[in-house]
Coordinates of C-alpha atoms and ligand atoms in Angstrom, one line a residue:
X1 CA -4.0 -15.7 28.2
X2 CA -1.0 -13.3 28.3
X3 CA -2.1 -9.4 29.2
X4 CA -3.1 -7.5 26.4
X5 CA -1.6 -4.5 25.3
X6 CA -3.7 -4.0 22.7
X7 CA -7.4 -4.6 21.7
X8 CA -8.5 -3.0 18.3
X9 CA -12.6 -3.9 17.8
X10 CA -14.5 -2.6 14.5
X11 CA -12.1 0.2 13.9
X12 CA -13.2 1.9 11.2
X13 CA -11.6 5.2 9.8
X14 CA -12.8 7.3 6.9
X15 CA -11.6 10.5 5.2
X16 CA -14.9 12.4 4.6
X17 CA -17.0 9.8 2.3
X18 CA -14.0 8.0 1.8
X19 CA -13.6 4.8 3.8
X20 CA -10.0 3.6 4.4
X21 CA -10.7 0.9 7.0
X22 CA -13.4 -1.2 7.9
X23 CA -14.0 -3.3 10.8
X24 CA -10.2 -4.0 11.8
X25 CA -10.1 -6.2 14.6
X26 CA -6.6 -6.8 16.6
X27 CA -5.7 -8.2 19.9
X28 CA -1.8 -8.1 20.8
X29 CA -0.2 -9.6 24.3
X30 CA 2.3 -7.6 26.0
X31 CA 6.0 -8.4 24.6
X32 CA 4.5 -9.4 21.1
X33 CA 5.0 -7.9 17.8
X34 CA 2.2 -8.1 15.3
X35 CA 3.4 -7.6 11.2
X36 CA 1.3 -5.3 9.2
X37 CA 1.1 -6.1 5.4
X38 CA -0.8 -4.6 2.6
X39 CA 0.0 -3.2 -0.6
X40 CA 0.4 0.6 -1.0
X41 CA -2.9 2.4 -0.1
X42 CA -4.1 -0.3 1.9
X43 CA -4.7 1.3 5.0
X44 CA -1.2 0.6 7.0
X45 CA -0.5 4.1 7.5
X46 CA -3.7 4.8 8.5
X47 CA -4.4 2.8 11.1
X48 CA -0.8 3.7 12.8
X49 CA -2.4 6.9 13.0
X50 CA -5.4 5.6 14.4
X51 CA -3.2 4.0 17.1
X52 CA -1.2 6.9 18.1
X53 CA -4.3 9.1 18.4
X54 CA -2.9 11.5 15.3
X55 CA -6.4 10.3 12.8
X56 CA -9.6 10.3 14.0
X57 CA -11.7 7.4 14.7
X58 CA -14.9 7.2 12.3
X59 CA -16.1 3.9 14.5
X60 CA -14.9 1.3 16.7
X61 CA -12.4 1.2 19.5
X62 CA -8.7 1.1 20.4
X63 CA -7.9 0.2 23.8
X64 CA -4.1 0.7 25.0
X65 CA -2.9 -0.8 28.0
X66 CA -6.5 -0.6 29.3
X67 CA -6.8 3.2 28.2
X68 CA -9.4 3.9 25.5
X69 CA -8.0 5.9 23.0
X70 CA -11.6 7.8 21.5
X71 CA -12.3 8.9 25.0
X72 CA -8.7 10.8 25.4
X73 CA -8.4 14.6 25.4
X74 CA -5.7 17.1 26.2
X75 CA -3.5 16.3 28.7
X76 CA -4.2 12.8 28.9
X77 CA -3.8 12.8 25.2
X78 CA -0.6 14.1 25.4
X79 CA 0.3 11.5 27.9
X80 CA -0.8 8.4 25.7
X81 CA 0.9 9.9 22.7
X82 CA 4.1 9.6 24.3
X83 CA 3.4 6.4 25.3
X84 CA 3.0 4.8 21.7
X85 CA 6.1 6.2 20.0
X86 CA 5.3 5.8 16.1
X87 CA 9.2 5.5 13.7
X88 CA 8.6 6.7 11.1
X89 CA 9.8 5.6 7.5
X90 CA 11.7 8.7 6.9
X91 CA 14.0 9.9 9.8
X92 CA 15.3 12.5 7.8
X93 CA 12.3 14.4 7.7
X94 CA 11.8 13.9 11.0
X95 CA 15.1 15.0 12.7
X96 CA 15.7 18.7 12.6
X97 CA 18.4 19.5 10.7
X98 CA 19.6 21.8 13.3
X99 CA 19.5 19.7 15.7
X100 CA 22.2 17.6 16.9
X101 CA 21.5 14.0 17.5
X102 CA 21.8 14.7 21.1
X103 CA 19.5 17.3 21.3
X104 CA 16.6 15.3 19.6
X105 CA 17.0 12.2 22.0
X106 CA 17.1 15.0 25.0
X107 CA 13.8 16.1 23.8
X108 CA 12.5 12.7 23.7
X109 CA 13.0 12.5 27.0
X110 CA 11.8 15.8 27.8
X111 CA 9.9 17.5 25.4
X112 CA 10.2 20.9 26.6
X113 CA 13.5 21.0 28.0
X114 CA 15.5 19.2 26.2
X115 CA 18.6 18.9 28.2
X116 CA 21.5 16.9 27.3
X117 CA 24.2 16.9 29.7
X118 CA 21.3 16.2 32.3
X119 CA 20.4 12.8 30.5
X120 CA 23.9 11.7 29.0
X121 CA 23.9 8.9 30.5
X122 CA 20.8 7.7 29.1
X123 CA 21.4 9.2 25.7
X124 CA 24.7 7.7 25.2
X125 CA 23.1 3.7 26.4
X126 CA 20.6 4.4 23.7
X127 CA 23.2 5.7 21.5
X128 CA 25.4 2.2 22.1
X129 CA 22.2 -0.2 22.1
X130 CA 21.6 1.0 18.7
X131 CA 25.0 0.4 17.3
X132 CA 25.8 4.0 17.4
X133 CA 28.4 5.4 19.7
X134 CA 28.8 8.3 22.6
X135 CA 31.0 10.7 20.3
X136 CA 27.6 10.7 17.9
X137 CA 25.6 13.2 20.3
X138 CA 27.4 16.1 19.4
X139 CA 26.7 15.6 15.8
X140 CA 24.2 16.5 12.9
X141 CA 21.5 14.5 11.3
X142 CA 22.9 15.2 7.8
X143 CA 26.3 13.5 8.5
X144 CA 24.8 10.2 9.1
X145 CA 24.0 7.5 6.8
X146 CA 20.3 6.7 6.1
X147 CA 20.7 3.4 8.2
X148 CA 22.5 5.6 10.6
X149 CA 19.5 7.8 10.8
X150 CA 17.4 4.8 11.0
X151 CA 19.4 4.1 14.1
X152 CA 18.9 7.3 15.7
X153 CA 15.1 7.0 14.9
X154 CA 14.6 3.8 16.7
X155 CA 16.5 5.0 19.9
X156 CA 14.5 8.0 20.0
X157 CA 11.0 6.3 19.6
X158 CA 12.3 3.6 22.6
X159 CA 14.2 5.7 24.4
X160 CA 11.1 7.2 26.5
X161 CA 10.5 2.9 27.5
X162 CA 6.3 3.1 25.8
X163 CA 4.0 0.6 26.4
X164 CA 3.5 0.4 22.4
X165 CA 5.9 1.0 19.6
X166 CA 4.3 1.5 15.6
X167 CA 7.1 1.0 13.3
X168 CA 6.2 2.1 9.8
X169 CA 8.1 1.1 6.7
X170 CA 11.1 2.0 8.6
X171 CA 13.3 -0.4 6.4
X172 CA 12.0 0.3 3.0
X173 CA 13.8 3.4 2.0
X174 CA 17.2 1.0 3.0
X175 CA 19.5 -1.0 0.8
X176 CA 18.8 -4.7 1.4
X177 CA 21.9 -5.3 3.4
X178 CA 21.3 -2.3 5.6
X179 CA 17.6 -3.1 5.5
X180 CA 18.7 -6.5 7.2
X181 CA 21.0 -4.8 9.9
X182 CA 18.3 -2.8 11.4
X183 CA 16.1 -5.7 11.0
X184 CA 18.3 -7.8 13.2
X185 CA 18.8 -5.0 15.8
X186 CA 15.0 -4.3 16.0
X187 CA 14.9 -7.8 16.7
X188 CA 17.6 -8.3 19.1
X189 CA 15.8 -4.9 21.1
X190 CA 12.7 -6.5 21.5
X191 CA 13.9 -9.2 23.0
X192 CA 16.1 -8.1 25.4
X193 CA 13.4 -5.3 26.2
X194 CA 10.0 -7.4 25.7
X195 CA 8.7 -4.4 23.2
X196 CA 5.1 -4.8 22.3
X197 CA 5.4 -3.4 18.5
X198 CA 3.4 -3.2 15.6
X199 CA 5.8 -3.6 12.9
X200 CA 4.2 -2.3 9.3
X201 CA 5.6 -3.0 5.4
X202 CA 4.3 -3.9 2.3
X203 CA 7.0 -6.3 2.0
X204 CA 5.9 -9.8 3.9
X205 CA 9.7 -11.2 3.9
X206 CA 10.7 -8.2 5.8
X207 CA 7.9 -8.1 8.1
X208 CA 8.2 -11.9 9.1
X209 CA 12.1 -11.1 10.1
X210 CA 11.0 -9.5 13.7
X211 CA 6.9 -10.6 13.9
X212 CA 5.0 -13.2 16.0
X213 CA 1.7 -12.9 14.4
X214 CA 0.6 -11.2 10.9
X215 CA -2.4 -9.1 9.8
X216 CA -2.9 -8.9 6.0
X217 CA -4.5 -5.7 5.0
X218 CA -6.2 -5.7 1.4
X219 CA -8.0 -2.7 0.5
X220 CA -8.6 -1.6 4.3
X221 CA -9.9 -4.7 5.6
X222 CA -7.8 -7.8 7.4
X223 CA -7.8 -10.5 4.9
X224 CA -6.5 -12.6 7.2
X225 CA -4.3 -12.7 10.5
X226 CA -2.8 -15.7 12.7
X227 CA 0.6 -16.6 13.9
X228 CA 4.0 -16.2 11.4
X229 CA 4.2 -19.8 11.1
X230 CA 0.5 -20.5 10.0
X231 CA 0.4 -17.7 7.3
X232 CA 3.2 -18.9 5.4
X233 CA 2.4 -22.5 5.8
X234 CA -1.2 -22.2 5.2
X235 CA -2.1 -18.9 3.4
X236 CA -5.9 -18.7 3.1
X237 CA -6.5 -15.6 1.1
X238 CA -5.2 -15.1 -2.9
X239 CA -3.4 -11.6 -1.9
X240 CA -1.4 -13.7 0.7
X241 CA -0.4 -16.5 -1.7
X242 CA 0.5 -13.6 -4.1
X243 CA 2.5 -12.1 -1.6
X244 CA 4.3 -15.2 -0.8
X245 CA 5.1 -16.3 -4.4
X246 CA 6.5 -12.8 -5.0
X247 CA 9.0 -14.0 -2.7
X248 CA 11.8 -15.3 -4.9
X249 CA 13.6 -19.0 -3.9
X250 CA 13.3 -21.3 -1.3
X251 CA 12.9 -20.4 1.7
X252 CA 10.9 -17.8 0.5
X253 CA 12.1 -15.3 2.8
X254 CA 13.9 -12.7 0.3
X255 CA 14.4 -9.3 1.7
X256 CA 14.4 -7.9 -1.8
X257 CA 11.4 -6.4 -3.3
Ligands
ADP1 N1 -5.2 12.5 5.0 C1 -5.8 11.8 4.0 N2 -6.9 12.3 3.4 C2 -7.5 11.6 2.4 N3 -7.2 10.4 2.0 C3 -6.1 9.8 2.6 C4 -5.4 10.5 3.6 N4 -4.4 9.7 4.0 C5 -4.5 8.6 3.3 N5 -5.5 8.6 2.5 C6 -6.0 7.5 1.6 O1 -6.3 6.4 2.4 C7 -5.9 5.2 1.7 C8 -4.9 4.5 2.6 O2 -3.7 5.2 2.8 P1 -2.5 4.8 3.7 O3 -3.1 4.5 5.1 O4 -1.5 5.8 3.7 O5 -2.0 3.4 3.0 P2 -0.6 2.7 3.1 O6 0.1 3.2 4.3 O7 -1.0 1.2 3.3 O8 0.1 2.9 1.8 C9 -5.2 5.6 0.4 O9 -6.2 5.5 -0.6 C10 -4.9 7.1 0.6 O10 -4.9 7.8 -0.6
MG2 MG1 2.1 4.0 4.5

């Protein structure tokens, strides 16, 4: 079998009595992307946050790249979170709006330095694999486009090369069209880079464009999981079929919600 990256075992996560997931299993090669789909509250959030080591772990195990993530403290805590690079949904709130696009890839690369003219070169190839081009560094968040944003957000989570990329809704605040243009770029990136990525949305068409395998989550359990190809030719569970005949047309691979 390929090298795993990733090996989730009877993660379970809870917010005081509250349990959000239960016994979420996951195994993930290196150079695969796995689809996370669930209706809102279903867990997805959470359990990106249980992979980057941001919520705690009520029981079971995530294992990155060999490194258990319950065992982790301080500085080596600090080293894995840099090495799973969560995008979030909304750059926006995530860029500082003082910041100039340069600036927040510079401290991507280095946190608490942040120099730019020492890493141009490696700014302005992110900058260009992205779609965006060198002339963009010197410029602020709030004059870009959301998909623009959305651009700069996925070269800053990539730019530090980590073994495990969470991307989280990053398409759903987009217009379909623009939703599809990062879609194709995501997928062109990982690729040509061999990303291992979890790719999360409530939105199965979206999440099939740039996934190998799919995990259904309903109510913060897997309801079921197996390659692209067998889920939508043989959904087992009712909240899969549902997802799949929300899916307008044939094929049924609509973008649009
Ligand atoms: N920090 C928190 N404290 C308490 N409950 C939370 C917290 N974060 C999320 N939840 C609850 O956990 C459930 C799963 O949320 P979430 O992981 O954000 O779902 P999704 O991303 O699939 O929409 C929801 O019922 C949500 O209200
Ligand atoms: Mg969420």
């Amino acid at each position: 079998m390929a090298e795993l990256m990733l090996d989730v075992a009877g993660l379970a996560v809870a917010y005081g009595r509250t349990r959000v997931l239960s016994g979420v299993d996951l195994q993930l090669a290196r150079g695969k992307t796995v689809g996370v789909v669930g209706e809102s509250g279903s867990g997805k959030s959470t359990f990106a946050g249980a992979l980057v080591g941001t919520t705690p772990i009520s029981s079971g195990s995530v294992v990155v790249d060999g490194v258990d993530v319950r065992g982790l403290k301080h500085g080596a805590l600090r080293d894995y979170r840099r090495s799973t690079q969560l995008i979030p949904q909304d750059p926006y709130s995530s860029l500082s709006p003082r910041r100039t696009i340069g600036q927040a890839l510079a401290e991507a690369i280095e946190p608490r330095r942040a120099r730019v003219r020492a890493n141009r070169d490696l700014i302005v190839s992110w900058l260009e694999r992205v779609g965006l081009s060198a002339d963009m560094m010197d410029r602020f968040p709030h004059e870009f486009s959301g998909g623009q944003r959305q651009r700069v957000a996925i070269a800053r989570g990539l730019i530090i090369d980590p073994s495990l990329v969470i991307a989280d809704e990053i398409t759903s605040a987009l217009d379909v069209s623009v939703q599809a243009q990062i879609l194709d770029l995501l997928a062109d990136i990982k690729r040509s880079l061999g990303l291992t990525m979890i790719f999360i949305s409530h939105n199965l068409a979206v999440v099939q464009r740039v996934s190998d395998e799919i995990m259904v989550l309903y109510g913060g359990r897997v309801v079921e999981a197996g390659p692209v190809e067998q889920i939508y030719a043989n959904p087992q569970h009712p909240y899969t079929r549902r997802l799949l005949d929300a899916d307008p047309g044939s094929p049924r691979f609509s973008l649009a919600d």
